[in-house]
XYZ file of C-alpha atoms in Angstrom:
154
model
C -7.382 -17.382 17.192
C -8.750 -13.847 16.390
C -6.298 -11.103 15.488
C -6.954 -8.228 17.403
C -7.453 -4.901 15.642
C -5.105 -2.381 16.149
C -6.729 0.898 16.799
C -4.811 4.349 16.955
C -3.938 5.850 20.093
C -3.748 9.381 20.029
C -5.506 12.520 20.606
C -8.850 12.596 18.007
C -8.087 14.778 15.262
C -10.584 14.270 12.763
C -14.420 13.955 12.761
C -16.429 12.102 11.121
C -19.793 13.101 9.333
C -21.653 11.730 12.083
C -19.853 13.320 14.775
C -17.508 9.928 15.433
C -13.924 10.666 16.365
C -11.234 9.039 14.191
C -7.748 8.646 15.211
C -4.972 9.252 13.117
C -1.564 8.757 14.473
C 0.938 10.922 13.406
C 3.032 8.070 11.009
C -0.133 7.879 9.006
C -0.600 11.751 8.630
C 2.852 12.087 7.582
C 2.164 9.152 5.191
C -0.975 10.982 3.890
C 0.855 14.130 3.419
C 3.859 12.937 2.158
C 3.303 9.539 0.553
C 6.462 7.227 -0.591
C 7.096 6.007 -4.038
C 3.880 7.364 -5.358
C 3.918 8.680 -9.414
C 3.468 12.488 -9.408
C 2.458 12.273 -12.666
C 0.504 10.351 -15.378
C 3.225 10.197 -17.753
C 5.633 9.041 -15.000
C 2.737 5.994 -14.113
C 2.499 5.113 -18.218
C 6.588 5.494 -18.379
C 7.233 3.120 -15.270
C 3.994 0.819 -16.350
C 6.233 -0.222 -19.334
C 9.471 -1.160 -17.545
C 7.639 -2.979 -14.255
C 8.021 -6.680 -14.191
C 4.774 -6.715 -12.285
C 1.555 -5.044 -12.180
C -1.178 -5.718 -9.661
C -4.370 -3.808 -9.526
C -7.224 -4.549 -6.841
C -10.508 -2.589 -5.891
C -13.769 -1.515 -7.823
C -14.109 1.710 -9.986
C -17.775 1.436 -8.603
C -17.229 2.390 -4.808
C -14.170 4.607 -5.896
C -11.262 2.763 -4.212
C -8.577 1.249 -6.533
C -5.244 0.566 -6.096
C -2.208 -0.560 -8.792
C 1.292 -1.475 -7.505
C 3.788 -1.899 -9.773
C 7.309 -4.024 -8.972
C 10.782 -4.385 -10.165
C 12.595 -7.628 -8.618
C 16.426 -8.092 -8.405
C 16.207 -11.596 -9.943
C 19.367 -12.711 -8.006
C 18.031 -12.873 -4.682
C 14.168 -12.633 -5.538
C 13.988 -9.454 -3.613
C 11.698 -6.437 -4.311
C 13.868 -3.133 -5.390
C 11.177 -0.958 -6.506
C 7.401 -0.302 -5.701
C 5.643 2.226 -7.100
C 2.306 2.490 -6.916
C -1.365 4.648 -7.415
C -4.505 4.915 -6.197
C -7.656 6.544 -5.864
C -8.946 6.327 -1.834
C -9.245 8.011 1.314
C -6.346 8.962 3.332
C -6.085 5.872 5.102
C -5.746 4.160 1.925
C -2.484 6.471 0.572
C -1.003 5.921 4.187
C -1.507 2.455 4.461
C -0.103 1.920 0.720
C 3.107 4.404 1.287
C 4.476 2.430 3.897
C 3.910 -0.639 2.750
C 5.823 0.285 -0.749
C 8.730 0.895 1.795
C 8.151 -2.135 3.890
C 8.646 -4.423 1.001
C 11.827 -2.657 -0.898
C 14.775 -5.231 -0.203
C 12.436 -7.623 1.182
C 12.087 -11.208 -0.772
C 9.110 -11.965 -3.043
C 7.985 -14.781 -0.629
C 8.101 -12.439 2.662
C 6.527 -9.942 0.736
C 3.696 -12.169 -0.081
C 2.820 -12.922 3.468
C 2.507 -9.299 4.504
C -1.235 -8.936 6.185
C -3.329 -5.835 6.932
C -2.663 -6.010 10.637
C 1.243 -5.728 9.296
C 0.408 -2.232 7.447
C -1.604 -1.176 10.665
C 0.747 -1.868 13.121
C 3.227 -0.220 11.156
C 1.496 2.728 10.824
C 1.031 2.582 14.674
C -2.893 1.986 13.973
C -5.761 3.232 12.156
C -9.376 3.876 13.417
C -11.148 0.619 13.606
C -13.621 1.216 10.762
C -10.669 2.874 8.483
C -8.569 -0.932 9.413
C -10.150 -2.338 5.511
C -8.689 0.610 3.872
C -4.987 -1.321 4.567
C -6.440 -4.491 2.579
C -6.243 -2.575 -0.829
C -2.513 -2.572 -0.380
C -1.227 -5.771 0.632
C -3.821 -7.457 -2.157
C -2.730 -5.405 -5.278
C 0.917 -6.088 -3.812
C 0.177 -10.033 -3.935
C -1.748 -9.428 -7.558
C 1.868 -7.673 -8.643
C 4.315 -10.343 -7.226
C 1.912 -13.191 -8.990
C 1.880 -10.878 -12.277
C 5.833 -11.310 -12.019
C 6.196 -14.993 -11.063
C 3.591 -15.764 -14.002
C 5.811 -13.500 -16.151
C 9.120 -15.363 -15.282
C 7.837 -18.825 -16.159
């Protein structure tokens, strides 16, 4: 059964280059303008990279969207105790990763690996249909960070 794409259901507040109306929920705008768990300086990111137990990167410099996620894990119960990130991406990618970073803190690694882009979009209250692909980078980078942690832990 095909999954239904969740689109935002608020009044249009952004007009695209071709005049199309894009819908952003208040939650999307909040996470874009006030992203959580993001590095604020390059120095902070460099320091954390040395401490992170799992690092995952997705995207392509050629197209301009790159996502890097860093996790720290509570080894006693295999839960994510910290999730930090940085990206070069659009408002939807930033908001998606911000909310994802909040969703996974305290979550078992096995459950975090099951998060889908649709879960992220739902937590945001929707995204414009043509921006849903932006939520994919975050879950892929998270999965790569978990796999990196698991590989290092063996």
